[in-house]
Tab-separated table of C-alpha atoms in Angstrom:
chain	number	residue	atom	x	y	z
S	1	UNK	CA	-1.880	-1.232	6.255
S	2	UNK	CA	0.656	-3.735	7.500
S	3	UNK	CA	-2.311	-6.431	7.910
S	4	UNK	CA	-4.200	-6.792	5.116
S	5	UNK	CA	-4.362	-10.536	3.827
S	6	UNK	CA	-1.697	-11.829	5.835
S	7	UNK	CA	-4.076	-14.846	6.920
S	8	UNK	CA	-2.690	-18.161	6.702
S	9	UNK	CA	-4.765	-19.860	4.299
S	10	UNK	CA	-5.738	-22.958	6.178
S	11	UNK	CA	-8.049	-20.906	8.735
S	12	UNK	CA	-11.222	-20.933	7.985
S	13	UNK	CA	-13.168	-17.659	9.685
S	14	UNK	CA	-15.425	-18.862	12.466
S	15	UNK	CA	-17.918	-16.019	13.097
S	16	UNK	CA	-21.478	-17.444	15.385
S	17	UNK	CA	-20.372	-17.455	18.985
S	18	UNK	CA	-22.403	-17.933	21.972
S	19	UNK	CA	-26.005	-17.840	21.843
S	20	UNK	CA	-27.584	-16.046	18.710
S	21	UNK	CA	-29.355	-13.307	21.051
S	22	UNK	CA	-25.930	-12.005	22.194
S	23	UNK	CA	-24.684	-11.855	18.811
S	24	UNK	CA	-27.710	-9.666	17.740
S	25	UNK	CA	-26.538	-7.274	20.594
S	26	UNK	CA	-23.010	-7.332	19.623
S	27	UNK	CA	-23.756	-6.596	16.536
S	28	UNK	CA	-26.238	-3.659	17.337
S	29	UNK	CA	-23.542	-2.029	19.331
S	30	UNK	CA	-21.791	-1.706	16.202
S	31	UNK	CA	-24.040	-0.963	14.139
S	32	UNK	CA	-24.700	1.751	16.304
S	33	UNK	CA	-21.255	3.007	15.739
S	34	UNK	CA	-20.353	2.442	19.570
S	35	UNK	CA	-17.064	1.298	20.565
S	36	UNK	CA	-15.881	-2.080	21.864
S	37	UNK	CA	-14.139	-2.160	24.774
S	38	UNK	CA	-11.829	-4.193	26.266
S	39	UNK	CA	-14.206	-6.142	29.449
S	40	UNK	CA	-16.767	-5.863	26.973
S	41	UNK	CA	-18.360	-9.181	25.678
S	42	UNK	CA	-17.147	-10.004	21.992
S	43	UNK	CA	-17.202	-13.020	19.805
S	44	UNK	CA	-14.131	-15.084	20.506
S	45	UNK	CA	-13.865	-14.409	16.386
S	46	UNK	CA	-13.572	-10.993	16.526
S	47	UNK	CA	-11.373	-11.236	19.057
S	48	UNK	CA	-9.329	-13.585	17.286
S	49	UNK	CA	-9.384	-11.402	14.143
S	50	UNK	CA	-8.594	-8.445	16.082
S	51	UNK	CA	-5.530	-9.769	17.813
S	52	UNK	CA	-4.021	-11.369	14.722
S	53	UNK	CA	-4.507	-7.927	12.864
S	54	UNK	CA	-3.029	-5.728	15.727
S	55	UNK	CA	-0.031	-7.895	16.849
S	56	UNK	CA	1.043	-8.103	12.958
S	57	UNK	CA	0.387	-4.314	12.959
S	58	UNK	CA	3.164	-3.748	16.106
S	59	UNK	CA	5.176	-6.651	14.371
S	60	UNK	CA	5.392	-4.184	11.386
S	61	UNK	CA	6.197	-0.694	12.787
S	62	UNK	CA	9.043	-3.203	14.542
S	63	UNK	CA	10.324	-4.873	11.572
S	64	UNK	CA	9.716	-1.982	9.582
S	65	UNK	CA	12.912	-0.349	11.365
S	66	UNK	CA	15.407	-2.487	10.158
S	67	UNK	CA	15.218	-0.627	6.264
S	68	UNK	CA	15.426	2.498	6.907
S	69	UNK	CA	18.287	2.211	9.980
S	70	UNK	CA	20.116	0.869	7.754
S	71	UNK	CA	20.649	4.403	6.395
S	72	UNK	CA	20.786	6.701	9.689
S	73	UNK	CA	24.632	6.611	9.794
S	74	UNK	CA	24.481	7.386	6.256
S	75	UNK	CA	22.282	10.106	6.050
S	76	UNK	CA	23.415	13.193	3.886
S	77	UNK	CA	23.073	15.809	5.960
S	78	UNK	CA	22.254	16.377	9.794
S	79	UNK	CA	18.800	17.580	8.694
S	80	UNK	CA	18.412	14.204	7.026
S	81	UNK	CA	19.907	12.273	10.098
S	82	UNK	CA	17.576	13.769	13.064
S	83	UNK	CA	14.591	13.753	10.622
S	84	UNK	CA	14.961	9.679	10.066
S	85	UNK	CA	16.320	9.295	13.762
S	86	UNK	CA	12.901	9.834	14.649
S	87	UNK	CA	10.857	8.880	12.218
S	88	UNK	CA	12.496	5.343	13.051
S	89	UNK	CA	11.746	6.188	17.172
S	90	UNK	CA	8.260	6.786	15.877
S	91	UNK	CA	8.058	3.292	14.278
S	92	UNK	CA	9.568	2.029	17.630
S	93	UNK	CA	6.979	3.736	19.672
S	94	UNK	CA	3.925	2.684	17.116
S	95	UNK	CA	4.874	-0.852	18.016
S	96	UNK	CA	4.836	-0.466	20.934
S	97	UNK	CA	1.300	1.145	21.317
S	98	UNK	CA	0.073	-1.422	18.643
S	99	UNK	CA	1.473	-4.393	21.048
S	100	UNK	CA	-0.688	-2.497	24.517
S	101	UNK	CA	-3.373	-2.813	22.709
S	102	UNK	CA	-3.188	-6.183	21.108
S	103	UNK	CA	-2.458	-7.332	25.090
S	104	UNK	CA	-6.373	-5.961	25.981
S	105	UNK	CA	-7.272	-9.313	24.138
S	106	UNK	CA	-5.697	-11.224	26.398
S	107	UNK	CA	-2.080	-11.777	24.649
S	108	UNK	CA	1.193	-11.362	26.909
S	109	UNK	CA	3.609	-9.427	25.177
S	110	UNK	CA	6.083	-11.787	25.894
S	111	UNK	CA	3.942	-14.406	23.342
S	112	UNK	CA	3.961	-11.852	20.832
S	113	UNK	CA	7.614	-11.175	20.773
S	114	UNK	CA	8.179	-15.003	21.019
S	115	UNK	CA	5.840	-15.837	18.661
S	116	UNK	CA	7.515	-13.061	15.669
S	117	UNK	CA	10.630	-14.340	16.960
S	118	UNK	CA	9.557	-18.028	16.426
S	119	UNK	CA	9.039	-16.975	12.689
S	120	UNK	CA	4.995	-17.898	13.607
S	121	UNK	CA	3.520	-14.330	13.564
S	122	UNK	CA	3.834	-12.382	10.261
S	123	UNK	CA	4.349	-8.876	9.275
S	124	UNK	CA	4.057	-6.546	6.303
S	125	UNK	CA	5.627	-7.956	3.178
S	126	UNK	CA	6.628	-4.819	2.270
S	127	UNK	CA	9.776	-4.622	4.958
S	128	UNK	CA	11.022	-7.871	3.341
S	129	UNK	CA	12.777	-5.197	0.655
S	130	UNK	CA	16.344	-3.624	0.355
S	131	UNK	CA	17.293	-0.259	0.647
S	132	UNK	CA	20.111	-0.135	-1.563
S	133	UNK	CA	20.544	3.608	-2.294
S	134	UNK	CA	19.609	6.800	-0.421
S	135	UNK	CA	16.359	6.954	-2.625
S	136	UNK	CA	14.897	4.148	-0.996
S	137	UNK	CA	14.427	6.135	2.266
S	138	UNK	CA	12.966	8.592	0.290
S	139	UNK	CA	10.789	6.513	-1.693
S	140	UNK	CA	9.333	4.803	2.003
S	141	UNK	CA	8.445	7.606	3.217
S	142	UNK	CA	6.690	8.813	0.397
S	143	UNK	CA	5.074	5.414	-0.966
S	144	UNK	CA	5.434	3.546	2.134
S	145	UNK	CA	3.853	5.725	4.710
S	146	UNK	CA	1.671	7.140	1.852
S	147	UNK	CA	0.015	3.228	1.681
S	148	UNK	CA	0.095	3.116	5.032
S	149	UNK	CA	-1.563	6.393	6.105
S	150	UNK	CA	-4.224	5.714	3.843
S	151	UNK	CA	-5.111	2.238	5.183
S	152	UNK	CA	-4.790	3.787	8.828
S	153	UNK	CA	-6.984	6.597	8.821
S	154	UNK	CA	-10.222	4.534	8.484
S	155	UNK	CA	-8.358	2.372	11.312
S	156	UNK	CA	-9.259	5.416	13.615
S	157	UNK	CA	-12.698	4.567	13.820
S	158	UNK	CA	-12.375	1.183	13.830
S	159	UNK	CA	-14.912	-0.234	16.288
S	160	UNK	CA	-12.405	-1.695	19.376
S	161	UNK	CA	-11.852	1.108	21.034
S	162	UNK	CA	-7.968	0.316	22.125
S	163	UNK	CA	-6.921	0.150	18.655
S	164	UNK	CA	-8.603	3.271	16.909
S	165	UNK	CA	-7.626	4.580	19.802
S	166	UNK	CA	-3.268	3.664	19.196
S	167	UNK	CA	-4.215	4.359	15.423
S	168	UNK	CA	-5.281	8.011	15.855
S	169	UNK	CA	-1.769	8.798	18.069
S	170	UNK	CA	-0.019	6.923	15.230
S	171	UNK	CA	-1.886	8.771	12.767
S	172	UNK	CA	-1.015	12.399	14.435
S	173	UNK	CA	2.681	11.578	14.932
S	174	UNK	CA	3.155	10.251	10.932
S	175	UNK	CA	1.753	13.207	9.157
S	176	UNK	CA	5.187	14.034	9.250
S	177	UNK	CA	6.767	10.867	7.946
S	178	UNK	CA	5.705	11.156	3.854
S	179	UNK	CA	6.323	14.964	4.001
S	180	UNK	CA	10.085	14.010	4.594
S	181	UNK	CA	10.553	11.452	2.475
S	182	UNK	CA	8.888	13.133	-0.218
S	183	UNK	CA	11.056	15.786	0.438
S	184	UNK	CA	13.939	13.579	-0.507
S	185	UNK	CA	12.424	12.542	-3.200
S	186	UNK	CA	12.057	16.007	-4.573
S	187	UNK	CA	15.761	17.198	-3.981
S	188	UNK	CA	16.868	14.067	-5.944
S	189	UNK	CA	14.591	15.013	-8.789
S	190	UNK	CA	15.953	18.465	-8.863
S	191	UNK	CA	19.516	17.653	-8.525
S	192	UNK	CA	22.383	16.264	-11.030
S	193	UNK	CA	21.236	13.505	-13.766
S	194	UNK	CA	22.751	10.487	-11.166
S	195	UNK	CA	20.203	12.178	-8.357
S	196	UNK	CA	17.537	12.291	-10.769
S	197	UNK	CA	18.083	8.631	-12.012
S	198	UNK	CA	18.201	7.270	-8.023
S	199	UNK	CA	15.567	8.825	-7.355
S	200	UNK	CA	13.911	6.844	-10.449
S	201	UNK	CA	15.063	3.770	-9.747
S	202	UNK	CA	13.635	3.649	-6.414
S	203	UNK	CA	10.335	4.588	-7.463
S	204	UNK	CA	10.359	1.757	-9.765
S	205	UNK	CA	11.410	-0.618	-7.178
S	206	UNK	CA	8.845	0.115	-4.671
S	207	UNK	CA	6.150	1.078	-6.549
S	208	UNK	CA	4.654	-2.386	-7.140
S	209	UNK	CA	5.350	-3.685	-3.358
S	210	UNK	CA	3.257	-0.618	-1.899
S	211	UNK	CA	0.721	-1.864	-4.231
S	212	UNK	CA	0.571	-4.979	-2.775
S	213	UNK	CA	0.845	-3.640	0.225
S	214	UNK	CA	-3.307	-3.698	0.327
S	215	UNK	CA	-3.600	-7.317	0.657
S	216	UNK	CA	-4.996	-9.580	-2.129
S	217	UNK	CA	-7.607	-8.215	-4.676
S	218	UNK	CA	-11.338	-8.508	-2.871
S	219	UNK	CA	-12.112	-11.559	-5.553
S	220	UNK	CA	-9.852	-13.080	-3.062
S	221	UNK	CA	-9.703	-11.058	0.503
S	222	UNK	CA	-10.850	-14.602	3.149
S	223	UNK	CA	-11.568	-11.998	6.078
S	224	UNK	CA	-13.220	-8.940	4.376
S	225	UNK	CA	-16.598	-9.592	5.368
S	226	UNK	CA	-16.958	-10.694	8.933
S	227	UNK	CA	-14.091	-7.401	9.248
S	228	UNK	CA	-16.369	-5.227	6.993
S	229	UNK	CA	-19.783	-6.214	9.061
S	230	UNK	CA	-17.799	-5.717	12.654
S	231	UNK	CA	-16.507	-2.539	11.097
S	232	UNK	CA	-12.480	-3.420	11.844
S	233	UNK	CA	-12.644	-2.152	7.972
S	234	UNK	CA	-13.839	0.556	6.661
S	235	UNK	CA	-13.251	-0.086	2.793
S	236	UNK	CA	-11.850	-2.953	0.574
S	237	UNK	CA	-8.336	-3.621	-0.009
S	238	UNK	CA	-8.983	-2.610	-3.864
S	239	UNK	CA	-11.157	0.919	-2.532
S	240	UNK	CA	-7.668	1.577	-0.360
S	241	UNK	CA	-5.246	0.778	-3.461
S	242	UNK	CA	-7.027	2.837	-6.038
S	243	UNK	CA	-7.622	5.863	-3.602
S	244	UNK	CA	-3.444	5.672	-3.105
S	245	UNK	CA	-3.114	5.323	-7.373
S	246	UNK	CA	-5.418	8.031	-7.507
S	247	UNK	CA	-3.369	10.323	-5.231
S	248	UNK	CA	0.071	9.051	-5.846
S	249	UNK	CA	0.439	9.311	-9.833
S	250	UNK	CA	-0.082	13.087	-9.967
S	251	UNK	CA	2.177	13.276	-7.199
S	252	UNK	CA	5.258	11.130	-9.350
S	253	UNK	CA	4.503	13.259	-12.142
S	254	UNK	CA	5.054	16.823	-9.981
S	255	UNK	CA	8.668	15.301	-9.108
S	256	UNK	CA	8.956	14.303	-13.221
S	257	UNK	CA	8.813	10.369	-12.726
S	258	UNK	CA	7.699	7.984	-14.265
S	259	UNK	CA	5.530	5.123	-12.966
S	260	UNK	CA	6.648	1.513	-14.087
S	261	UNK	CA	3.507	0.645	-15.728
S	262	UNK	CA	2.914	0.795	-19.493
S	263	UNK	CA	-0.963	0.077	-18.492
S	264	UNK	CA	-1.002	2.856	-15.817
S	265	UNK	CA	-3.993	5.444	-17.486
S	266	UNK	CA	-6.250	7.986	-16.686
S	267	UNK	CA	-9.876	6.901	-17.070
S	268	UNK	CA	-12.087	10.628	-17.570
S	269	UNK	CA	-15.242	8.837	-17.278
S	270	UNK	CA	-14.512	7.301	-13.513
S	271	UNK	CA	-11.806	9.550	-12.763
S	272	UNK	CA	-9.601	7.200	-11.553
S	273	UNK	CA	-5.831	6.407	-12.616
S	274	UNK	CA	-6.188	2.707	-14.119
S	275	UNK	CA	-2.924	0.464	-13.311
S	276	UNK	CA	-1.736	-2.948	-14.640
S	277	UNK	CA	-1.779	-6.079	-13.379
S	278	UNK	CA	0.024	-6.687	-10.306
S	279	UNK	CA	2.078	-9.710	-9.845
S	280	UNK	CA	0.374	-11.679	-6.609
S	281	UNK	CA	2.572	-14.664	-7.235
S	282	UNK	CA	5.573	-12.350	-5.926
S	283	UNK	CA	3.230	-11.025	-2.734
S	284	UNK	CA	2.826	-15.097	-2.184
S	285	UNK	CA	6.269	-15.545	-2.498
S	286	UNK	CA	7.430	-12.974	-0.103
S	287	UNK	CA	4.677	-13.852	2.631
S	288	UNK	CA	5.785	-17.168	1.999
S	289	UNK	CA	9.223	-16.092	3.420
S	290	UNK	CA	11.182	-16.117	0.162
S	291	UNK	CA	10.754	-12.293	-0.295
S	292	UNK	CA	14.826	-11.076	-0.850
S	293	UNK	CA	15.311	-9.768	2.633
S	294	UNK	CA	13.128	-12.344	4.756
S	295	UNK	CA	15.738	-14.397	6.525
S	296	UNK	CA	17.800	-10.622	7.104
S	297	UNK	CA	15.203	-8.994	8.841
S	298	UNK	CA	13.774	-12.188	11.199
S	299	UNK	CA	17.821	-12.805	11.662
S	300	UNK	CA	18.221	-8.829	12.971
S	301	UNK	CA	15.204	-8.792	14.879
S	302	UNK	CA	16.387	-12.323	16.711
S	303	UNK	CA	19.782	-10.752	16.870
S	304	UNK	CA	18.546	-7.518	18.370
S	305	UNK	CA	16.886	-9.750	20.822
S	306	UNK	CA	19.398	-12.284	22.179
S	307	UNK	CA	21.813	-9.323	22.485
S	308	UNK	CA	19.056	-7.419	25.232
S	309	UNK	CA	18.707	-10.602	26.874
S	310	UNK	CA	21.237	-10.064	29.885
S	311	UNK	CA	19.754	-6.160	29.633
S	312	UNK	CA	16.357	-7.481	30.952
S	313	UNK	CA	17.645	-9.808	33.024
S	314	UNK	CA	19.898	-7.090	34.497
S	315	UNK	CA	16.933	-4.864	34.526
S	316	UNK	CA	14.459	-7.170	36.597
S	317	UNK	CA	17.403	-8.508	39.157
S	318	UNK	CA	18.187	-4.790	39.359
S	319	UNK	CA	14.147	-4.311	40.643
S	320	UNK	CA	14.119	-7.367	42.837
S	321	UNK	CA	17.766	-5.761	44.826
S	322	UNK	CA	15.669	-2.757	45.221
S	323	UNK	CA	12.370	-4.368	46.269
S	324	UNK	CA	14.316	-6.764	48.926
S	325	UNK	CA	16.332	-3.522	50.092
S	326	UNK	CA	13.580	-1.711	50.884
S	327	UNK	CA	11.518	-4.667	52.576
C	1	UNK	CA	13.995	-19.043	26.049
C	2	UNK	CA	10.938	-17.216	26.671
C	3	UNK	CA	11.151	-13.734	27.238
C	4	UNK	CA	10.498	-12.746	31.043
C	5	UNK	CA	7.838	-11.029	32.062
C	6	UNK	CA	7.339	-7.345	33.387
C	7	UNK	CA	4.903	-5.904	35.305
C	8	UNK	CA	2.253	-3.441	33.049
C	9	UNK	CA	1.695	0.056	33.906
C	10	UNK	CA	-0.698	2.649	33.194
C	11	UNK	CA	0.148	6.024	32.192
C	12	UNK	CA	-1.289	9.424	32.608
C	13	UNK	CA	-0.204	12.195	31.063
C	14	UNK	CA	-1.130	16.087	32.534
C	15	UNK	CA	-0.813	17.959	29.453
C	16	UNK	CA	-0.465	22.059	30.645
C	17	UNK	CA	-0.524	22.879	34.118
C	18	UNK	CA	-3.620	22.918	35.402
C	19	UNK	CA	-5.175	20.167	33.489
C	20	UNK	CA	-5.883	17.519	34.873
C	21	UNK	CA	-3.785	13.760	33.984
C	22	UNK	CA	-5.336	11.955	31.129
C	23	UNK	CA	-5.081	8.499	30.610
C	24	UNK	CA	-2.538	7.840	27.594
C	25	UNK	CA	-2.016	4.160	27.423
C	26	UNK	CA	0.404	1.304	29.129
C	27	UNK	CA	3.856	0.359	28.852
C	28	UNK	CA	6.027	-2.690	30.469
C	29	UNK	CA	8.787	-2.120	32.939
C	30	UNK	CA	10.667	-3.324	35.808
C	31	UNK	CA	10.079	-0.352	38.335
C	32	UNK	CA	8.812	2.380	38.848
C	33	UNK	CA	11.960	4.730	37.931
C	34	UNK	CA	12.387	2.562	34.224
C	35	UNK	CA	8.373	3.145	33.942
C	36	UNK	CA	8.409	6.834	33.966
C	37	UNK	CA	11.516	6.954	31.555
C	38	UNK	CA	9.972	4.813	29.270
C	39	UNK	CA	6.791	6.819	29.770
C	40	UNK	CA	8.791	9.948	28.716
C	41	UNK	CA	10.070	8.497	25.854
C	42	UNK	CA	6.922	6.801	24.804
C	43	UNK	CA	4.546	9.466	25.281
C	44	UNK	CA	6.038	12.740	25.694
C	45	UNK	CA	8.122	12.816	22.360
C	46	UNK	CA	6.720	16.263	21.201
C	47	UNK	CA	5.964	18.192	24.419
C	48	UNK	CA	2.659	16.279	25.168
C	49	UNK	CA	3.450	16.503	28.944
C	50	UNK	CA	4.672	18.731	32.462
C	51	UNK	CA	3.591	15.543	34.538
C	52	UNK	CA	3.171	11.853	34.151
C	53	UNK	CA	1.864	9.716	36.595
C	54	UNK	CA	2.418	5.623	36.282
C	55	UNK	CA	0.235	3.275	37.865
C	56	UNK	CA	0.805	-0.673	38.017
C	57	UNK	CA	-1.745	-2.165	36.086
C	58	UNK	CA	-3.031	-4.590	38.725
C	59	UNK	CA	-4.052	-1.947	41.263
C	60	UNK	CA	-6.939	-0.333	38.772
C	61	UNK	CA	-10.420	-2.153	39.702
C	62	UNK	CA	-12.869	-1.206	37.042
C	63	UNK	CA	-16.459	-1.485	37.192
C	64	UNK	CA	-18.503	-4.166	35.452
C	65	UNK	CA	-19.506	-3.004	31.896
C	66	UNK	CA	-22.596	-5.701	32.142
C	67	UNK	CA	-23.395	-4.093	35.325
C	68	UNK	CA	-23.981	-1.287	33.431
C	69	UNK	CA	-27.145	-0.018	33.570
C	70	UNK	CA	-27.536	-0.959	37.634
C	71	UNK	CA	-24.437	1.602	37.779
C	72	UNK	CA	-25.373	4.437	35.473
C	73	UNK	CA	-29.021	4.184	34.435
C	74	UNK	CA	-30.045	5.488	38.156
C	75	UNK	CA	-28.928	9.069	37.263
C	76	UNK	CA	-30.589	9.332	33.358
C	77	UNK	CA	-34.230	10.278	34.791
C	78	UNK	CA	-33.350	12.751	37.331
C	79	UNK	CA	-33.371	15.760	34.705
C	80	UNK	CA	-33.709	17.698	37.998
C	81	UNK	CA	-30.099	17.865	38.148
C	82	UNK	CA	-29.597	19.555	35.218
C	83	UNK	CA	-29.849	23.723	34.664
C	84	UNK	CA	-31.849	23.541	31.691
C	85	UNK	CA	-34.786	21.503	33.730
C	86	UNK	CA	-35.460	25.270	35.850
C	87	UNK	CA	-37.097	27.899	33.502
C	88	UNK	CA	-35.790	31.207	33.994
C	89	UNK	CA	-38.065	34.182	32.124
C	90	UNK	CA	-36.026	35.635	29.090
C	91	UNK	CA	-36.010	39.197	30.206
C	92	UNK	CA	-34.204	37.900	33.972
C	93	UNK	CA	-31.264	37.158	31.711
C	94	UNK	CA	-28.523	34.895	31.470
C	95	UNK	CA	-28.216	33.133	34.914
C-alpha cells in the first residue's frame, strides 16, 4: 500500500532506455519471473519508479508512527500497551528495511530523510488522519494494516529482489498487527453502548481513507502499466480495493457495524460487495497537503529530527575518539 | 542542515546453533558496538538469532553479474559431478 498513485502529476513516465536489444533482455528476465538485482542492468525508469515507490513506502511505516503513539501512554490495559509498543517498533523497523533497500538504487539515506523532511518526498495519505478516541487504534489495525497487507503480499514477489525481499519480513512480522486491532475492535463492540458507539464512529471515519488508500481508480492510475509489465504490480489499484471490500464487510458485520455507505451491496451474480462512490477530490486534497493532520505529522517528524541532531553528532564524534584512540 | 552520513553495514544473522549466518539485510551506524545493537534490535525482535555478525559495507567485493556466464556457465556441463550421472543397479540398493 502506502505508494499507490502518489506520483506528482507533472512526470510523465519515461520507459525505452538504452538500446532496444537490452530492453528485450530486461524484459525477458522478467518475464521469466527472475529477480532483479541490485548490480544488475535496469532501465534508469524502473529504477526511477522503483525508488520513488520504496522510499515513500519507508516514509510511511515512519510517518505512520506518529497516530498510533499518540495512544501508547494511553493504552487501557498493559496488554494493550506492550501489544501497540511494538506494533509501533515494527513500523520503525519496516522503515527502516524499506529505506536499505531503496539505498540499492543508488539513494543515500541521508537524501531520503532530507528529502521527507524537505516536505519533497510523500507518504501515505492515510497517516494525514487523527486518532481522536481509543477506537482509532483499533480501527488501524484492523482497516489500516488490513489495506495494507493486502497491497503487500503481491509486493513479495515483486520482481527487484531487495524489495520483495524487505516486503516478505514485513509481511511475516504484521500478521500480527490486524489481529490486535481487530481485537479492539471486538471488545468495544461487546462492551457498554458508549464502547459500542466508539467503536462505530471510528469505523466510519476510516473507512473511506483505507479506501483510498489504493491509489486513484485505474481510469486514472499514470504508472500502472510500465509497473504492471515490469511486474512491481501484481494487480490494479481497483483488483486490491475490491478484494479488501470483499473481505472487510463480512468482517464489520461479525463485530455488528455498520459500513458508512448507503450504496455498499452484495452483488450474487459477481460475488463481490459493491461500494459507493468514493470522494477523490478529498484523496487530492490530502496529498495535496491540506489533509487535517498534514502540517502535524511533517512538524513531529522535523521535530523528532532536530531534537536527535546533537545524538548523531555525539554518536559519530564518539566513533572518531575511539578510532583516533586506537590508531 | 543535511543529515551526516554513517557508514553501512551488512548483517548476518545465525539462526540456531549450528547453522550457519545468513545474510539478513543492512543497517547505518557509527561503529561497530552501535551496529550490532541496532542489529539486535532490527533483526532479532522475535528470537530470529544466537549470533550476528556485522560487516562494513565497503569491504564486500561481489562478482560481476554480466560476467556471469564466464563465472558460472563452466560448471553446468560437467554432469560428472553429480551422483545421479553414475548408474547404480536397483537390487545394489540405496548408495
Amino acid at each position: 500500500m502506502y505508494t499507490q498513485g502518489l506520483t506528482p502529476e507533472t512526470e510523465t513516465p519515461v520507459r525505452a532506455i538504452g538500446d532496444e536489444a537490452a530492453m528485450a533482455r530486461f524484459q525477458a528476465r522478467i518475464d521469466a519471473e527472475q529477480r532483479i538485482e541490485p548490480n544488475d542492468a535496469m532501465p534508469a525508469a524502473y529504477r526511477r519508479t522503483l525508488l520513488r515507490q520504496i522510499s515513500q513506502h519507508a516514509h510511511s511505516e515512519i510517518v505512520g508512527m506518529l497516530p498510533e503513539g499518540n495512544w501508547i501512554t494511553r493504552a487501557p490495559s498493559l496488554r494493550r500497551k506492550v501489544a501497540l509498543l511494538a506494533k509501533v517498533q515494527d513500523e520503525c523497523g519496516h522503515g527502516l528495511y524499506l529505506y536499505a533497500a531503496a539505498e540499492t538504487l543508488d539513494a543515500t539515506r541521508e537524501q531520503l530523510y532530507d528529502d521527507l523532511l524537505a516536505g519533497k518526498a510523500r507518504y501515505s495519505s492515510i497517516f494525514n488522519y487523527p486518532t481522536p478516541t481509543w477506537a482509532d487504534i483499533g480501527a488501524i489495525g484492523w482497516l489500516v494494516d488490513g489495506a495494507a497487507i493486502m497491497n503487500q503480499i503481491p509486493l513479495c514477489r515483486c520482481s527487484y529482489g531487495p524489495y520483495a525481499r524487505a516486503m516478505i519480513r514485513v509481511c511475516k512480522e504484521e500478521s500480527f498487527h490486524q489481529r490486535q486491532g481487530f481485537e479492539i475492535m471486538m471488545t468495544l463492540a461487546r462492551g457498554t453502548d458508549a464502547q459500542k458507539r466508539m467503536a462505530q464512529d471510528a469505523l466510519n471515519r476510516w473507512w473511506w481513507p483505507c479506501l483510498m488508500m489504493f491509489g486513484p481508480p485505474d481510469t486514472q492510475s499514470q504508472h500502472s502499466d510500465t509497473s504492471t509489465l515490469w511486474k512491481i504490480k501484481r494487480f490494479s489499484n481497483d483488483e486490491l480495493r475490491q478484494k479488501f471490500v470483499d473481505a472487510t464487510v463480512p468482517q464489520a458485520h461479525h463485530l455488528g457495524l455498520s459500513l458508512p455507505d448507503p450504496k455498499l451491496h452484495f452483488d450474487e451474480i459477481s460475488g463481490h460487495w459493491r461500494y459507493g462512490d468514493i470522494d477523490w477530490e478529498e484523496f487530492r486534497q490530502v496529498l495535496a497537503g491540506h489533509g487535517p493532520c498534514n502540517q502535524e505529522r511533517m512538524a513531529a517528524r522535523r521535530k523528532a529530527h532536530d531534537d536527535g541532531a546533537w545524538v548523531r553528532e555525539a554518536a559519530l564524534a564518539h566513533a572518531e575518539k575511539h578510532k583516533a584512540r586506537a590508531a | 542542515m543535511a543529515t551526516p552520513r554513517f557508514p553501512l553495514w551488512e548483517v548476518f544473522i545465525r539462526s540456531r546453533t549450528g547453522l550457519a549466518h545468513r545474510h539478513v539485510g543492512s543497517l547505518h551506524a557509527v561503529d561497530v558496538a552501535s551496529a550490532l545493537e541496532a542489529a539486535r534490535d532490527l533483526f532479532t525482535r522475535r528470537n530470529e538469532g544466537v549470533s550476528i555478525w556485522v560487516v562494513p559495507s565497503a569491504s564486500i567485493s561481489a562478482s560481476d553479474p554480466a560476467e556471469k556466464a564466464m563465472m558460472f556457465d563452466p560448471a553446468s556441463d560437467k554432469i560428472y559431478r553429480h551422483p545421479t550421472f553414475y548408474e547404480v543397479p536397483e537390487d545394489v540398493g540405496h548408495m
